[in-house]
Short mmCIF file of N, CA and C and ligand atoms in Angstrom, two decimals:
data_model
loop_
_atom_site.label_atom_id
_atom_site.label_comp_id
_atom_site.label_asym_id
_atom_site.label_seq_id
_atom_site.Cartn_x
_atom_site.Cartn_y
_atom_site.Cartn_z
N UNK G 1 192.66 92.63 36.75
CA UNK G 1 191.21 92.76 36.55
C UNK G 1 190.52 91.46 36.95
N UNK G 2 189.59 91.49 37.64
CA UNK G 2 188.72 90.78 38.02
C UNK G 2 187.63 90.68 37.31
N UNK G 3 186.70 89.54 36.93
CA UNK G 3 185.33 89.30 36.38
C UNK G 3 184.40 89.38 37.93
N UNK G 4 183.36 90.29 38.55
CA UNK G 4 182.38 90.21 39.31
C UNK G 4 180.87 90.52 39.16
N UNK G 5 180.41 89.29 39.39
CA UNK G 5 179.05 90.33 39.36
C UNK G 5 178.59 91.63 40.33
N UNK G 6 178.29 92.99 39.70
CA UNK G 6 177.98 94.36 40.18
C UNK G 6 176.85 93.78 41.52
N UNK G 7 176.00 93.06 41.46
CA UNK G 7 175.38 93.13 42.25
C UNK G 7 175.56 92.17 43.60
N UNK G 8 175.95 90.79 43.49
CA UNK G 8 176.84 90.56 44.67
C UNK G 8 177.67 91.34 45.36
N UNK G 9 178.57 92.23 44.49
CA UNK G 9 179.44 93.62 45.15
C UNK G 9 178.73 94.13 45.29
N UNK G 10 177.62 94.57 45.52
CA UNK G 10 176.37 96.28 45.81
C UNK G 10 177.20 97.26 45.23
N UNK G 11 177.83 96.66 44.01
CA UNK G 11 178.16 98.03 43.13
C UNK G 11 177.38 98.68 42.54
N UNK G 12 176.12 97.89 42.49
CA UNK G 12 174.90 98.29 41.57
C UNK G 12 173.13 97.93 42.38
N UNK G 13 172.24 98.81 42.37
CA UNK G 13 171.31 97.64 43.05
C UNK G 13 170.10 97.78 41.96
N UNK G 14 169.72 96.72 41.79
CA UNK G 14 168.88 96.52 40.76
C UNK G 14 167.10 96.13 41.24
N UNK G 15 166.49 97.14 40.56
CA UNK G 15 165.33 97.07 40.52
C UNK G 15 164.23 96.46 39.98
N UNK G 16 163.59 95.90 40.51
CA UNK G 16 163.01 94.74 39.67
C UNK G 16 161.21 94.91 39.80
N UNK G 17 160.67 95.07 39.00
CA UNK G 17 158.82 94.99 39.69
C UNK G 17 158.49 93.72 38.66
N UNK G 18 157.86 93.45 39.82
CA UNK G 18 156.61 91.84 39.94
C UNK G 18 155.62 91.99 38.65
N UNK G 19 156.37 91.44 37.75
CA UNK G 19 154.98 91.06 36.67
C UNK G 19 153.99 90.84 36.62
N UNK G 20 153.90 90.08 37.88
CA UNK G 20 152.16 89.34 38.37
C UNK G 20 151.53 90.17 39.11
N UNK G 21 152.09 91.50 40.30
CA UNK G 21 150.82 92.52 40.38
C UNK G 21 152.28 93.86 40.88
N UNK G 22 153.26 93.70 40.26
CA UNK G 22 153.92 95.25 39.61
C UNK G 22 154.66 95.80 41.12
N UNK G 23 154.22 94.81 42.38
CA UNK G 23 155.77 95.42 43.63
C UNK G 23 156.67 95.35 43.40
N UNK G 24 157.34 96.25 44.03
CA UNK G 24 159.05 95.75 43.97
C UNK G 24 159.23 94.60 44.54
N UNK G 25 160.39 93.69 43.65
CA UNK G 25 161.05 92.19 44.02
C UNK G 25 162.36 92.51 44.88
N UNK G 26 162.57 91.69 45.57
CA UNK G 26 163.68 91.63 46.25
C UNK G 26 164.33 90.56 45.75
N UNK G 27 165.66 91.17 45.86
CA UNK G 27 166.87 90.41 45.47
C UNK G 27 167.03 89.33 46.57
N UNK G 28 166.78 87.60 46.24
CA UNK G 28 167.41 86.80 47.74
C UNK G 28 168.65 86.61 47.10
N UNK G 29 169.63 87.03 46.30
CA UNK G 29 170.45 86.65 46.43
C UNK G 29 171.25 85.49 45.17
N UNK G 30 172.60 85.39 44.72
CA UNK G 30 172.87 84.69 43.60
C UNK G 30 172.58 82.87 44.07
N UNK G 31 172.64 82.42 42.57
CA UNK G 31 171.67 81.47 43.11
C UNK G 31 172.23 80.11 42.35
N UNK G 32 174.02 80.73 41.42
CA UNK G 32 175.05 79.31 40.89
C UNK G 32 175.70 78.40 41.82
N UNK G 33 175.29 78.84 43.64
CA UNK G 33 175.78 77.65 44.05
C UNK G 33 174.78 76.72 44.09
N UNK G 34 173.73 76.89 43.72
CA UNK G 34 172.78 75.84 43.54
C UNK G 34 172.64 75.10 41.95
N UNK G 35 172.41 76.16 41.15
CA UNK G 35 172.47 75.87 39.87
C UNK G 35 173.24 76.65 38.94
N UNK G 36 174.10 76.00 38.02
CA UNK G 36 174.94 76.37 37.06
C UNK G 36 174.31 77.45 35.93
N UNK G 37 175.16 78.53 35.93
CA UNK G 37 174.63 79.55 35.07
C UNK G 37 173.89 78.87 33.77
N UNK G 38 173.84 78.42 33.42
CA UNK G 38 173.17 77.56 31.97
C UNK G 38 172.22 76.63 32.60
N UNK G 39 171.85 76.82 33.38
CA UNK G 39 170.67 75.55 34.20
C UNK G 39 169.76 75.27 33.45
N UNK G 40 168.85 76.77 32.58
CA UNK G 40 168.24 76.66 31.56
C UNK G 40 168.33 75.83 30.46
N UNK G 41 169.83 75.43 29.90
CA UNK G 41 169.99 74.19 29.14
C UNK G 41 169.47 73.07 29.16
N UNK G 42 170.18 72.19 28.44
CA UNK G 42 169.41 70.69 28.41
C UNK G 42 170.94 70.32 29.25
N UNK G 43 171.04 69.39 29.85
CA UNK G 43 172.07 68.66 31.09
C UNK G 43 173.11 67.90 29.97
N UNK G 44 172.95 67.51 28.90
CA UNK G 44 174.01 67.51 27.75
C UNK G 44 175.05 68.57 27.56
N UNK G 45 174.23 69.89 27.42
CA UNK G 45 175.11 71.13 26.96
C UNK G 45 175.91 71.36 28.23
N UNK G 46 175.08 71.31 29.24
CA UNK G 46 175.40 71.77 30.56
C UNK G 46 176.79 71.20 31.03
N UNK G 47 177.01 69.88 30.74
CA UNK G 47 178.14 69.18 30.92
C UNK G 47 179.60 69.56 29.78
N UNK G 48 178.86 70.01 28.78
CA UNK G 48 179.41 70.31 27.65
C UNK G 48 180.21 72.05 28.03
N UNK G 49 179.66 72.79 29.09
CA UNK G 49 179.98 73.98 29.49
C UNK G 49 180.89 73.57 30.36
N UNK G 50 181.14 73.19 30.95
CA UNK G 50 181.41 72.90 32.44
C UNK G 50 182.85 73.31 32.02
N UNK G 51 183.75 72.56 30.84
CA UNK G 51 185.26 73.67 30.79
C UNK G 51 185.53 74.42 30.30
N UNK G 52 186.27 75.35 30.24
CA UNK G 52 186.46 76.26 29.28
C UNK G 52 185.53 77.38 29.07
N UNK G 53 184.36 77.35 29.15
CA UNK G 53 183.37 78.53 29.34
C UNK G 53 183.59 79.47 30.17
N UNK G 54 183.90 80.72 30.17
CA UNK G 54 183.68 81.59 31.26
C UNK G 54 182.12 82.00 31.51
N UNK G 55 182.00 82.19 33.05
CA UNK G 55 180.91 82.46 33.42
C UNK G 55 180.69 83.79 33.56
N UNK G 56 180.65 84.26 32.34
CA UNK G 56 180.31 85.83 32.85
C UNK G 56 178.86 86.36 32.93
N UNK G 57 178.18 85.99 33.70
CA UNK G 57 176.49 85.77 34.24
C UNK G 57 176.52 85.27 35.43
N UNK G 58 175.74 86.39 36.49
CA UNK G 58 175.43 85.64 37.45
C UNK G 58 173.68 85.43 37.77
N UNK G 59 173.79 84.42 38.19
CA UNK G 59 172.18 84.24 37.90
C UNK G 59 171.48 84.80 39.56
N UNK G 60 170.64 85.40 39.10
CA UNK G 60 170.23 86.01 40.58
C UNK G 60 168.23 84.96 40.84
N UNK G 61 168.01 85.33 41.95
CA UNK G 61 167.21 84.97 42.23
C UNK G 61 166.15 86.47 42.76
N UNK G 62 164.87 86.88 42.38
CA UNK G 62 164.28 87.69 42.95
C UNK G 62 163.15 87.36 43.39
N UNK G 63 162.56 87.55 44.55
CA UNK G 63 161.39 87.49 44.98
C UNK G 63 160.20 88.67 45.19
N UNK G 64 158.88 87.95 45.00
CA UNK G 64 158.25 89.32 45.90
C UNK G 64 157.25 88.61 46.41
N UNK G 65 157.34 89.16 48.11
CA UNK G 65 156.87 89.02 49.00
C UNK G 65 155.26 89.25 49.03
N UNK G 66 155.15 89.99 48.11
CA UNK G 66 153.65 90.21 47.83
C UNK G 66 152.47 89.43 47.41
N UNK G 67 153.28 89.05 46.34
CA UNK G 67 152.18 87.47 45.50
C UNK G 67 152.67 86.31 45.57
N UNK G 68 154.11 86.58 46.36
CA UNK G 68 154.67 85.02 46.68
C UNK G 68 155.27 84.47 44.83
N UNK G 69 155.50 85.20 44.35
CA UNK G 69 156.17 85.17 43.15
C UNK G 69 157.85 84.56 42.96
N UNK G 70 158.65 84.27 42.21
CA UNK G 70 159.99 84.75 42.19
C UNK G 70 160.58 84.58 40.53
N UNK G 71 161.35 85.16 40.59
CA UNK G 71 161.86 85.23 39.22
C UNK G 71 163.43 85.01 38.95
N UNK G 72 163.74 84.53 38.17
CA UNK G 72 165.36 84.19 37.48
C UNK G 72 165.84 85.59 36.64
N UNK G 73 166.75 86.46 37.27
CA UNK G 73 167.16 87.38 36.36
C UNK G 73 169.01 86.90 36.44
N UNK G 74 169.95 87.29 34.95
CA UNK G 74 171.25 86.94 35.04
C UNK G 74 171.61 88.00 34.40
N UNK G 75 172.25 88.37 35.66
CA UNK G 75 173.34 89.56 35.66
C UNK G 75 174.81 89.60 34.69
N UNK G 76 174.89 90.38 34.03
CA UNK G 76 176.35 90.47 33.65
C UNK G 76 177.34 90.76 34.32
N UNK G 77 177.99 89.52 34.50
CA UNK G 77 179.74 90.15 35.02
C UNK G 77 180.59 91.01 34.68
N UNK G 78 181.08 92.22 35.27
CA UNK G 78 181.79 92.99 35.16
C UNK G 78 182.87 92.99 35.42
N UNK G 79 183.93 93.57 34.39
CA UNK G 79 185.55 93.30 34.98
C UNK G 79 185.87 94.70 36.47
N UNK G 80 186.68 94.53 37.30
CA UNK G 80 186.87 95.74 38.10
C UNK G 80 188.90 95.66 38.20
ZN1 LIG H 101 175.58 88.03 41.45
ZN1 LIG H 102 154.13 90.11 42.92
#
């Protein structure tokens, strides 16, 4: 068994509408090679994660092209 996130696999595609005027967001894509699933933390904890934690969250990035918006949604990892 594997831990993946469903939506990097397009096992799943997830729908998202724009809070700020309600289009659909597009998915650009996961976004932990930039920042660590806990980015939201304070850089104490963050270091404090770094062993032993499994990452079962992937943090996605969504946009919409419409209002020039984007949003942080984190996906749950799924075993397959
Ligand atoms: Zn993902
Ligand atoms: Zn929008």
């Amino acid at each position: 068994m594997e831990l993946v996130c469903p939506l990097c696999n397009a096992m799943i595609s997830y729908l998202l509408k724009c809070p700020k005027c309600n289009h659909s967001m597009e998915n650009t894509g996961a976004i932990q090679d930039y920042f660590d699933d806990y980015s939201t933390y304070l850089p104490m904890e963050l270091t404090q994660r770094i062993d032993g934690v499994p990452h079962d969250q992937c943090m996605h990035l969504f946009y919409c092209s419409h209002c020039n918006s984007d949003k942080r949604v984190s996906i749950d990892r799924v075993f397959i």
